[in-house]
Coordinates of C-alpha atoms in Angstrom, one line a residue:
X25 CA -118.8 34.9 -17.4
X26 CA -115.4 33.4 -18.1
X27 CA -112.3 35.6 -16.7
X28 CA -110.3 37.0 -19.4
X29 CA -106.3 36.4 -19.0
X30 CA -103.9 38.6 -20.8
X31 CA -100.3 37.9 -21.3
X32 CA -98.2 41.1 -20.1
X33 CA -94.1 41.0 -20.4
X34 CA -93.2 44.2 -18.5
X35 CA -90.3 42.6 -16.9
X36 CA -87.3 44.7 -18.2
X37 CA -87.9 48.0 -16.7
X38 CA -90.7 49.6 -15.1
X39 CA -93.7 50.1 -17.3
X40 CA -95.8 53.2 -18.2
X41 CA -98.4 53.7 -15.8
X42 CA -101.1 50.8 -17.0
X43 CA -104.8 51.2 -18.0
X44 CA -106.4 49.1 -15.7
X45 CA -107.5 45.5 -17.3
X46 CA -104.7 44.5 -19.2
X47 CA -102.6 45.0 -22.2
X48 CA -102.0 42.1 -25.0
X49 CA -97.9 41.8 -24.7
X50 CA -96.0 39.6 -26.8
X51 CA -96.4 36.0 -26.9
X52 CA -92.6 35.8 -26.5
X53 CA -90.0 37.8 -25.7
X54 CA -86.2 37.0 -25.3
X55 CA -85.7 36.5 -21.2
X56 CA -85.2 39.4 -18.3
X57 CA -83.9 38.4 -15.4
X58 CA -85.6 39.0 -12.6
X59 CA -84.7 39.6 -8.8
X60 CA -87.4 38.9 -6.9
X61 CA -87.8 41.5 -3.3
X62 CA -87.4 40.3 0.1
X63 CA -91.1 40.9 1.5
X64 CA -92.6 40.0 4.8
X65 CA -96.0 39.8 5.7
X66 CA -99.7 37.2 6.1
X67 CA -99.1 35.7 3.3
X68 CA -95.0 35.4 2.7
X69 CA -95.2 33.6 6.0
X70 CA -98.4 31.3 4.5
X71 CA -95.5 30.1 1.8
X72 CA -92.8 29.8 4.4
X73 CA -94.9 27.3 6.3
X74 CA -96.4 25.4 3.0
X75 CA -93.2 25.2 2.2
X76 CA -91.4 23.6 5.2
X77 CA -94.3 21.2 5.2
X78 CA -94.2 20.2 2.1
X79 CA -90.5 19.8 1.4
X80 CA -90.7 18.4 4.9
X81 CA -93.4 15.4 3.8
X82 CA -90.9 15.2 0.4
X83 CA -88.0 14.4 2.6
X84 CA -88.7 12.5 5.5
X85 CA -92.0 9.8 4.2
X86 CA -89.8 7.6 3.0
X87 CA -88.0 7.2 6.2
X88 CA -91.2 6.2 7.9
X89 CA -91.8 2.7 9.1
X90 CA -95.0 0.8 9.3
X91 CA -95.1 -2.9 10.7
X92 CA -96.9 -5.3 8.4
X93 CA -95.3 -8.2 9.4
X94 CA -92.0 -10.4 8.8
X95 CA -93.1 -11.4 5.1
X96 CA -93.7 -7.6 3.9
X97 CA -91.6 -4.5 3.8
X98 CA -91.8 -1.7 6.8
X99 CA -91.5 0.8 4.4
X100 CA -94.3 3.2 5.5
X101 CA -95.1 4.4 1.6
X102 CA -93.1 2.4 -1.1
X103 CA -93.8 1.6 -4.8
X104 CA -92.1 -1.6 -5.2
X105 CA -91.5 -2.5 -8.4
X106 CA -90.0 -6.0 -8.4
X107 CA -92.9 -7.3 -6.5
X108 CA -95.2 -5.3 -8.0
X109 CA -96.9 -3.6 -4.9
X110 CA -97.8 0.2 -3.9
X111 CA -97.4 0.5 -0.1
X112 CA -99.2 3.2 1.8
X113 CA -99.1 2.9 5.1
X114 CA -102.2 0.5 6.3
X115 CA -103.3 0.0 2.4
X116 CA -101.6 -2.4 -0.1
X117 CA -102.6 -1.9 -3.5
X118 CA -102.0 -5.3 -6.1
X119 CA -101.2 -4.7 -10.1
X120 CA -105.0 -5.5 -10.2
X121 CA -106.0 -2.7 -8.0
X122 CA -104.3 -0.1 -10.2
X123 CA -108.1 1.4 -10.4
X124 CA -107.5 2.9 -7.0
X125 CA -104.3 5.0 -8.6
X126 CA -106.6 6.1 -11.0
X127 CA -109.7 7.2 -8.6
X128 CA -107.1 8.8 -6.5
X129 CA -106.0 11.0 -9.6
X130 CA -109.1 11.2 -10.4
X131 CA -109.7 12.5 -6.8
X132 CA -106.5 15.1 -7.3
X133 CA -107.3 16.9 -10.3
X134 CA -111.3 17.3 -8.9
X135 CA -109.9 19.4 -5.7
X136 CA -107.6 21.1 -8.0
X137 CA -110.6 22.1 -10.1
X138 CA -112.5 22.9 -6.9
X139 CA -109.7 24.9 -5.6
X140 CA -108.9 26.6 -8.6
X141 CA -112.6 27.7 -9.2
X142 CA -113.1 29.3 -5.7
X143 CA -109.2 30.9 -5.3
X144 CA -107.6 30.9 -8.5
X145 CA -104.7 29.2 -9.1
X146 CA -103.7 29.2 -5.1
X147 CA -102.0 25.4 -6.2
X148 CA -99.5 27.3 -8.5
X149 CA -98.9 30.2 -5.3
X150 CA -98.0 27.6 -2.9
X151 CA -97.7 23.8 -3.3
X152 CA -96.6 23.0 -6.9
X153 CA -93.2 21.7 -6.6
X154 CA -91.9 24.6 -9.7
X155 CA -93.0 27.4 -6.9
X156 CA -92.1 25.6 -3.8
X157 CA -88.1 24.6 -5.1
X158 CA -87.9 27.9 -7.3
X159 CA -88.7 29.5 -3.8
X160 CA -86.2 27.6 -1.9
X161 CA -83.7 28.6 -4.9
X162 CA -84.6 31.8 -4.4
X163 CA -84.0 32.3 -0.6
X164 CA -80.9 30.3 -0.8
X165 CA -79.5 33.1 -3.9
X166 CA -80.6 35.6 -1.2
X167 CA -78.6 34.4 1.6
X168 CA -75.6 34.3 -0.3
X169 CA -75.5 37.5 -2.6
X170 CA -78.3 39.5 -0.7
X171 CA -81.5 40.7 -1.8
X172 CA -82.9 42.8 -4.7
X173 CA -80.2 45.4 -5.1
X174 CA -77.5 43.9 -4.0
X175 CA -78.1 40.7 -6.1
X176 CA -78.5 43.4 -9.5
X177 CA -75.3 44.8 -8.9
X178 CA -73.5 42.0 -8.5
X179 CA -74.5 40.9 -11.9
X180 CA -73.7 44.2 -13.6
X181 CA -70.0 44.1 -11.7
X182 CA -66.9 42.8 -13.0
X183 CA -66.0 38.9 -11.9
X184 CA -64.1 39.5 -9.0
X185 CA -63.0 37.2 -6.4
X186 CA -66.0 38.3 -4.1
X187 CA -68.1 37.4 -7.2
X188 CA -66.8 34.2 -8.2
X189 CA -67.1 33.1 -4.8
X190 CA -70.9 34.2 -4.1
X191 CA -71.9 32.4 -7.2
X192 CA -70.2 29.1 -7.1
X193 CA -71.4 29.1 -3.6
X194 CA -74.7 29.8 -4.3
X195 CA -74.8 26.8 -7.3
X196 CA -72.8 24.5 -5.3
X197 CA -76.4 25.0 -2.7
X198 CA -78.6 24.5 -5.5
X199 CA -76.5 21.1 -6.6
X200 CA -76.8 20.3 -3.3
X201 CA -80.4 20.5 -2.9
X202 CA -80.8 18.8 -6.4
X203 CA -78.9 15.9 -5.6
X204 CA -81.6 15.7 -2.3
X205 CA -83.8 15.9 -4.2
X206 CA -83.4 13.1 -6.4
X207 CA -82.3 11.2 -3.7
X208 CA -85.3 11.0 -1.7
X209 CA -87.3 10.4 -4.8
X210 CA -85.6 7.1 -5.4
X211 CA -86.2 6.1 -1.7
X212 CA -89.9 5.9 -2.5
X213 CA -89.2 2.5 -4.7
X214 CA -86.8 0.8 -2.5
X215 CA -85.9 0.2 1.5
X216 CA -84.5 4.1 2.0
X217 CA -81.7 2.9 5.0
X218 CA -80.6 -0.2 2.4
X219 CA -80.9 2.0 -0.5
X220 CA -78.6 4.9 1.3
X221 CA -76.3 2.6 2.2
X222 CA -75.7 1.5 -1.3
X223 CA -75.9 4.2 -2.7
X224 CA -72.8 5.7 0.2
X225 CA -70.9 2.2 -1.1
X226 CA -71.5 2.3 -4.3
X227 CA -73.4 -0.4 -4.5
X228 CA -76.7 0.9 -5.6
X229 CA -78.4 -0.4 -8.5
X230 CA -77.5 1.4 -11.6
X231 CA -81.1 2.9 -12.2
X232 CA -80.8 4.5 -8.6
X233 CA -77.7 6.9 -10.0
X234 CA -79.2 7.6 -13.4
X235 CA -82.5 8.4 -11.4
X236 CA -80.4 10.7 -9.3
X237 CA -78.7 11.9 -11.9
X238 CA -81.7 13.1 -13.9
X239 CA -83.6 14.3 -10.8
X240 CA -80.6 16.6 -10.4
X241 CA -80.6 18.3 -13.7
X242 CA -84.0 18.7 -13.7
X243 CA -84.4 20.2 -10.2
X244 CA -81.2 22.6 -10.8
X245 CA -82.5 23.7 -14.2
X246 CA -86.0 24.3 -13.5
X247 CA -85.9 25.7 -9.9
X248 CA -82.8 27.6 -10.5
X249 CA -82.3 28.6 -13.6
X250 CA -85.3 28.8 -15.8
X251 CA -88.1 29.6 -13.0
X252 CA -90.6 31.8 -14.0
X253 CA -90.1 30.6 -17.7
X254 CA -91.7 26.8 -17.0
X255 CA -94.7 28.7 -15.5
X256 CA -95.0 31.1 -18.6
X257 CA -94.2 28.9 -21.5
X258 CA -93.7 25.2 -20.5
X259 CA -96.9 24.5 -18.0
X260 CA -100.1 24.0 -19.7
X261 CA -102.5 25.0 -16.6
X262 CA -102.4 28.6 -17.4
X263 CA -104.0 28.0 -20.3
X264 CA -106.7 25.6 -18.7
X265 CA -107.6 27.8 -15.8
X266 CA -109.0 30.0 -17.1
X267 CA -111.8 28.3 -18.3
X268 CA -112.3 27.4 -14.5
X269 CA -112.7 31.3 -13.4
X270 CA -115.8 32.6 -13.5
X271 CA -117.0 36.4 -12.1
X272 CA -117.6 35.2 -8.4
X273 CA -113.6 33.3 -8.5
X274 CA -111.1 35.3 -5.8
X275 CA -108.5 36.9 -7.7
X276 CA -105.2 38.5 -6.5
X277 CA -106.2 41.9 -8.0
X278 CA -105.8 45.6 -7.9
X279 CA -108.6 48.3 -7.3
X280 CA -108.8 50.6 -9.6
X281 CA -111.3 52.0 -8.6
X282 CA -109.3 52.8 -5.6
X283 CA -105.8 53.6 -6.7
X284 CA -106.7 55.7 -9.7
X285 CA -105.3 58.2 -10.6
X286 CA -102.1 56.7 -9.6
X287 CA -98.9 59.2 -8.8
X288 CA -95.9 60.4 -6.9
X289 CA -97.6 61.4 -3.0
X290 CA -95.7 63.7 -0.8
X291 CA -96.0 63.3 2.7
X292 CA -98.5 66.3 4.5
X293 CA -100.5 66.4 0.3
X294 CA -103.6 66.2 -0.2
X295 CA -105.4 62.9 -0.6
X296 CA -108.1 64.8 -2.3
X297 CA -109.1 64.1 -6.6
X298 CA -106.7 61.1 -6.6
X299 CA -106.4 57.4 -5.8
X300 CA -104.1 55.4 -3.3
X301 CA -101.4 54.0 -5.6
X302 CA -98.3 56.0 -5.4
X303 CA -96.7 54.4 -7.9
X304 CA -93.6 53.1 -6.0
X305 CA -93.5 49.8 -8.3
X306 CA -93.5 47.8 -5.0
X307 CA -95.6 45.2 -6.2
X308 CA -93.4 44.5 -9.0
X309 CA -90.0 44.0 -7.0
X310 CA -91.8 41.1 -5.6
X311 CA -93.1 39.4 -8.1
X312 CA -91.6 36.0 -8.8
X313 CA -92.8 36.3 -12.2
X314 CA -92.0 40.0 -12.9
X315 CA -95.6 41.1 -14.0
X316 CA -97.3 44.2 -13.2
X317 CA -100.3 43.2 -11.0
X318 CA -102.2 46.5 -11.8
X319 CA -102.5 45.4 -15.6
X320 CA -104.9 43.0 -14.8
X321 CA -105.7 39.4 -14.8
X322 CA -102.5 38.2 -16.7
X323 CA -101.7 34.5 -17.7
X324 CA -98.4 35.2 -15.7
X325 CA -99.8 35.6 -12.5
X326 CA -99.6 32.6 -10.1
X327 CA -101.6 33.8 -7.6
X328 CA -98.8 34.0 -4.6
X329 CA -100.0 37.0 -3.3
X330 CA -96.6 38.4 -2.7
X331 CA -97.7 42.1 -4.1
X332 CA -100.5 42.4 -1.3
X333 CA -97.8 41.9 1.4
X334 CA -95.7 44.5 -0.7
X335 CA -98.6 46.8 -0.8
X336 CA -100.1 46.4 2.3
X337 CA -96.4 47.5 4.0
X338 CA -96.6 50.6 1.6
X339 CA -100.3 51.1 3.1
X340 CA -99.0 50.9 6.5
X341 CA -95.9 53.8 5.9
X342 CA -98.2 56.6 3.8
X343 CA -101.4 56.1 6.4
X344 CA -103.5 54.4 3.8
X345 CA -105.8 51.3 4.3
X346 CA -104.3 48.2 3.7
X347 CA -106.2 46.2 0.6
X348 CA -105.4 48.4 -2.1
X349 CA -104.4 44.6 -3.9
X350 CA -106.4 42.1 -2.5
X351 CA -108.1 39.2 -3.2
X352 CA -111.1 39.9 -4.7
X353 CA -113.3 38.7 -7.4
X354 CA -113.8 39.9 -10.5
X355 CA -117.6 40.9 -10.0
X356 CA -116.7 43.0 -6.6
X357 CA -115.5 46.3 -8.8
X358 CA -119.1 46.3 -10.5
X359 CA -120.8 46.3 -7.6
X360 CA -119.0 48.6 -5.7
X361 CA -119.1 50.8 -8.9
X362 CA -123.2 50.6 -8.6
X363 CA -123.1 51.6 -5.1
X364 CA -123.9 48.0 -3.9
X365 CA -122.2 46.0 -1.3
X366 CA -119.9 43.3 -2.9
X367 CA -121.3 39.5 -2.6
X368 CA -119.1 36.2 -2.0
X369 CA -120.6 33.6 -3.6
X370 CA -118.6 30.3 -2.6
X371 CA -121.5 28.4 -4.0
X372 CA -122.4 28.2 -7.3
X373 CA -123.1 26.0 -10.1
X374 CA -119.6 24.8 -10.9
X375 CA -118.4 24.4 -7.2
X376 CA -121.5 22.5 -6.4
X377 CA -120.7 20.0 -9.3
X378 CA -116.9 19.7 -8.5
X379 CA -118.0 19.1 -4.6
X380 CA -120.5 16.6 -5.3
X381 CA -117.9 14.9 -7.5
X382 CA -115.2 14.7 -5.1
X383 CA -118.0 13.2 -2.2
X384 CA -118.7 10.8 -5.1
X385 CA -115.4 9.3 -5.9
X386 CA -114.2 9.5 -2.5
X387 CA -117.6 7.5 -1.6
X388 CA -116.6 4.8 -3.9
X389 CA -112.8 4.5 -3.0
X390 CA -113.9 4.4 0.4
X391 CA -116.6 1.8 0.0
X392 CA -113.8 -0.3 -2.4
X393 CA -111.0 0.0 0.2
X394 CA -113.6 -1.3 2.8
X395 CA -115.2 -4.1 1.4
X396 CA -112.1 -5.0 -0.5
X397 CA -111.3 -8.8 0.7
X398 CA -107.6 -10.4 0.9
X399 CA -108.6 -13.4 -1.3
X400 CA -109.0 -13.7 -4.9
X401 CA -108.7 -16.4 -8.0
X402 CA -108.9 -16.2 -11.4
X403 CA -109.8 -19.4 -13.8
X404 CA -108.8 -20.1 -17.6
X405 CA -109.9 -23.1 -19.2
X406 CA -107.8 -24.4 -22.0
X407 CA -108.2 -23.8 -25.7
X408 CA -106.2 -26.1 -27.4
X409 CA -107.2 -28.6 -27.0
X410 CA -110.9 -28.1 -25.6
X411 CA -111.2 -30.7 -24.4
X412 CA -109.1 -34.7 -24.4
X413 CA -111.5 -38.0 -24.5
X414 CA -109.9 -40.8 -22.3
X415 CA -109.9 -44.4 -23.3
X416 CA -112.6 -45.1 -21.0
X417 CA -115.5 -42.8 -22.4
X418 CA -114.2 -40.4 -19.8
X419 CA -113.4 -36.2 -20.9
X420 CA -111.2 -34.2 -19.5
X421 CA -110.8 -30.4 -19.9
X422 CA -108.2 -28.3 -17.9
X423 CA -107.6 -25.3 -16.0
X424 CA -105.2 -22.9 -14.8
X425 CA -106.0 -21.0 -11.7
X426 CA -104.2 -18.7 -9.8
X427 CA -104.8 -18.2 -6.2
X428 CA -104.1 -14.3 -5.2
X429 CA -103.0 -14.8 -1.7
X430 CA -103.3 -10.8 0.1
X431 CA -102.9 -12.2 3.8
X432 CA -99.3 -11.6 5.3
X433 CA -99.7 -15.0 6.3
X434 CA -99.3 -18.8 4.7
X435 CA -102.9 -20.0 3.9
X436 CA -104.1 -23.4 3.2
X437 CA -107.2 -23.8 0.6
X438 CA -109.3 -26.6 -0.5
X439 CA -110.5 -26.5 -4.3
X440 CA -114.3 -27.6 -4.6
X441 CA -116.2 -28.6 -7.7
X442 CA -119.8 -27.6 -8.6
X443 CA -122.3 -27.4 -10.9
X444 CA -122.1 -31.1 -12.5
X445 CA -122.3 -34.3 -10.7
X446 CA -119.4 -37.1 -10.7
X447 CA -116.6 -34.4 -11.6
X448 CA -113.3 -36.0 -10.6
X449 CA -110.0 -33.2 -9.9
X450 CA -106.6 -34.3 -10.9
X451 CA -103.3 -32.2 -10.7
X452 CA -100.5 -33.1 -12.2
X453 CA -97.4 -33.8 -10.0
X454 CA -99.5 -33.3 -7.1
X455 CA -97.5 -34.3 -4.0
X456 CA -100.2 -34.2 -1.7
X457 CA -104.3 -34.4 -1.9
X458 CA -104.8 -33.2 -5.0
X459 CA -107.9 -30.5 -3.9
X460 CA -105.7 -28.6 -1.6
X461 CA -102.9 -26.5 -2.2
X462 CA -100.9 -24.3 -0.1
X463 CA -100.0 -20.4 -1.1
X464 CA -97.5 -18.4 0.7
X465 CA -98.1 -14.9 2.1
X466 CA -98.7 -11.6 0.2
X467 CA -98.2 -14.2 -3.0
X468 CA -100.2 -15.1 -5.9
X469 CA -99.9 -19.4 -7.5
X470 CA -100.5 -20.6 -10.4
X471 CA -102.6 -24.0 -10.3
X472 CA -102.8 -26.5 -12.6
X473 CA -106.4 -28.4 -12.7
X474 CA -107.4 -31.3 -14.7
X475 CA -111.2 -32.0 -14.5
X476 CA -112.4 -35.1 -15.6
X477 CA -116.4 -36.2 -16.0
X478 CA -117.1 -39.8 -16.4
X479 CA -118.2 -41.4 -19.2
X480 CA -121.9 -41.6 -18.3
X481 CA -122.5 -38.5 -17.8
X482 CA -120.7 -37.7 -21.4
X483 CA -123.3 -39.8 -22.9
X484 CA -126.2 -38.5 -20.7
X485 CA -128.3 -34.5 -21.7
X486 CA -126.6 -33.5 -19.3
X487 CA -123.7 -32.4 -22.3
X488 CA -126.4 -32.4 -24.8
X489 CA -125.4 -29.2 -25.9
X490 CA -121.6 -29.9 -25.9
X491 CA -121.0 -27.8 -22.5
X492 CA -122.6 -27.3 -18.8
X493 CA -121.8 -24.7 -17.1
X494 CA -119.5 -25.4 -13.9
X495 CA -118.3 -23.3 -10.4
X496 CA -114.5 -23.6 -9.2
X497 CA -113.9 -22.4 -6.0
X498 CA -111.5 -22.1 -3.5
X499 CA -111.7 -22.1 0.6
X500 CA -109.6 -21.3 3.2
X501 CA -109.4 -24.1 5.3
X502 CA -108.7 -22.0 8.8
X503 CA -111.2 -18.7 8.4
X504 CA -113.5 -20.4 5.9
X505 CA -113.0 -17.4 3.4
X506 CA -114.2 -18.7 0.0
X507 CA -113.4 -17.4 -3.7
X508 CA -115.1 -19.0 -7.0
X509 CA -115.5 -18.1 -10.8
X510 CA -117.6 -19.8 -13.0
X511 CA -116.3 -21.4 -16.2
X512 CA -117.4 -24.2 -18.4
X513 CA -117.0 -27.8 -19.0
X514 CA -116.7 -29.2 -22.6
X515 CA -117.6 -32.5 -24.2
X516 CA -117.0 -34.0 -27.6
X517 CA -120.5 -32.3 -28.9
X518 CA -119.5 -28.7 -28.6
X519 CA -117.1 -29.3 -32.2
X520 CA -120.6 -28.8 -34.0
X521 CA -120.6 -25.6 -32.1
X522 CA -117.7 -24.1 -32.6
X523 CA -115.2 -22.4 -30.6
X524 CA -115.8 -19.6 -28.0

């Protein structure tokens, strides 16, 4: 059973008392504002702390340090570009380990579905960066022009001193914030206390201000002025969720079954032939997104859970048990409507799947990271020509190599032949032996190879066939670490072969 989603605009005045289970509302309608309640409670304070953490992580990683040595940055986390490395903490990944950024998305979007199958969208209530800075946003419009009430007539007022004043202070804080923003995202891809410094001088690249400069637009239009609208129209995971609920997923939903017939109570009535909603459009005022939560599962919703905090405080003041919106799943109301006692059921086909998925790639990213060594080579033979006959009988064919050194420290390898007996190595403009060659730390060199087989063994079987397969490797001449590909060696034969 697949949860249905209805989109339901009721967001510029207080609807009509709802059926229960949601209306279809227009797919678009020109914008209402809306002014989001002040609301305390379990979950407000859930949001407060995900989002000082978050914004906290956001702000302060890339002022972390992390010794690796005098020949690599200290950088705790840093993409850098120029040199082509991603730095996290004790793990360096290489341009040819880009597989790990790709098992770790991989990773991301499996928890999301895990998430998202047990709790609904619980990402979009409290750690997508849209709710946590339109939050932020939100508290800092408070501060300045006051909640709901005061923040409505404000708007409908005259511009007045007092008014210009509250709302250039209040965008001036939202610049402010944008321009942060966008300046600790450009600290991920450079030294941050160089990269401040330049950027205080003016001195900064010119990417670093454009970066900025977008970052701040962005953040100030999304997070303050457009809001709700990116999670209504611009974001597709609405429209993907909901293939991810099923009838045992935990909603943020509203008993009917408990607050119908809704009305109007008077304290010293009678609770007697009607349900616990009185109507008092709490859960509305606080909804970042202006739905009604009583219409339903609604595309809208983002989960946050603001309207239960609302509710259970009007629970609280009429003497009425708290839970009247909850979470709950969508099979809970059947049961209870049977007589049965509602069942969680965490696991389930899909969850088991997206668990066992997660275990999986985590298992192999683990195992990679692990067994992952700090030496590697790569070998390519020329094409053009394949191969050069000497004036002594002799063939030569050569090689490039290139030695991927991963070691924060200078290493010193010997290159070894195998695979065909009387091979000769050459390198041109060698200034030393020319089987050993020196690469400098956290480095990759390119090597150039000439290997030449004499000319008895061009006339022997042994290149019968025009080619014999050979190894070239490399050792470390300290630790013994070895790296080798195989390749091929070609004589004057392989023409009636053809080219590979």
């Amino acid at each position: 059973m697949t949860a249905s989603i209805t989109s339901g605009h009721n967001k510029a005045k207080a609807p009509e008392p709802p059926q229960p289970g949601g209306e279809e509302g227009p797919l678009y309608q020109s914008r209402v504002k809306i002014y989001p309640k002040r609301v305390s409670g379990t979950f407000r304070n859930l949001k407060w702390l995900v989002m000082i953490v978050t914004l906290g992580v956001y702000y302060v990683t890339p002022w972390l340090r992390w010794d690796r040595g005098a020949t690599a940055p200290d950088q705790a986390v840093l993409l850098d570009l120029p040199h082509r490395r991603f730095y996290f903490f004790f793990i360096e990944i290489w341009p040819q380990e880009v597989y790990y950024l790709t098992g770790l998305l991989i990773l991301a979007a499996l928890l999301l579905f895990l998430f998202t199958s047990l709790f609904g969208r619980v990402w979009c209530g409290y750690a997508c960066p849209q709710t946590v800075w339109t939050d932020l946003f939100i508290w800092v419009e408070r501060l300045v022009q006051g909640d709901r009430n005061k923040r409505m007539k404000l708007d409908k007022s005259p511009w007045t001193a007092t008014k210009i004043a509250k709302k250039s202070l209040t965008h001036f804080i939202w610049l402010v914030l944008s321009v942060a923003t966008g300046g600790a995202w450009v600290f991920y891809f450079a030294d941050a206390p160089s990269l401040m410094t330049g950027l205080l001088t003016g001195e900064a690249p010119l990417a670093a201000y454009l970066a900025i400069a977008g970052l701040t637009f962005t953040t100030y239009s999304l997070g303050g002025l457009m809001r709700e609208q990116v999670c209504t129209y611009m974001c597709p995971w609405p429209r993907i969720q909901g293939a991810m609920f099923d009838a045992d997923t935990f909603l943020v939903s509203y008993k009917p079954d408990r607050g119908e017939p809704r009305g109007p109570h008077k304290k010293g009535e009678s609770w007697d032939g009607r349900g616990d909603c009185i109507d008092c459009q709490a859960c509305v005022a606080v909804c970042p997104v202006g739905i009604d939560i009583r219409n339903g599962p609604q595309l809208e919703c983002i989960q946050c859970a603001l309207c239960i905090d609302a509710c259970n405080e009007i629970m609280d003041k009429i003497d009425r048990p708290r839970g009247l919106i909850d979470y709950e799943t969508l099979a809970m109301p059947d049961a209870r409507a049977k007589g049965e006692k509602p069942k969680i059921r965490l696991v389930r086909g899909r969850t088991i799947i997206y668990s066992l998925s997660i275990l999986l790639t985590a298992a192999v990213m683990g195992y990679g990271l692990l067994t992952r060594g700090d030496l590697e080579m790569s070998v390519l033979r020329d094409r053009n020509p394949l191969f050069v006959p000497l004036s002594d009988g002799s063939v030569r064919n050569g090689y490039t190599i290139k030695i991927l050194n991963k070691a924060h420290e200078t290493r010193n390898f010997s290159i070894e032949l195998s695979g065909m007996e009387g091979l000769a190595l050459s390198r041109p403009n060698a200034v030393d032996s020319p089987d050993r060659v020196t690469v400098a730390p956290d480095d990759v060199q390119s090597v150039r190879l000439y290997v030449t087989a004499p000319a008895d063994i061009v006339r022997s079987p042994v290149l019968a066939d025009g080619e014999k397969a050979i190894n070239i490797a490399i050792r470390d001449m300290e630790s013994g670490a070895v790296a080798s590909r195989n390749t091929v060696f070609r004589g004057p034969q392989s023409r009636s072969q053809g080219r590979r």
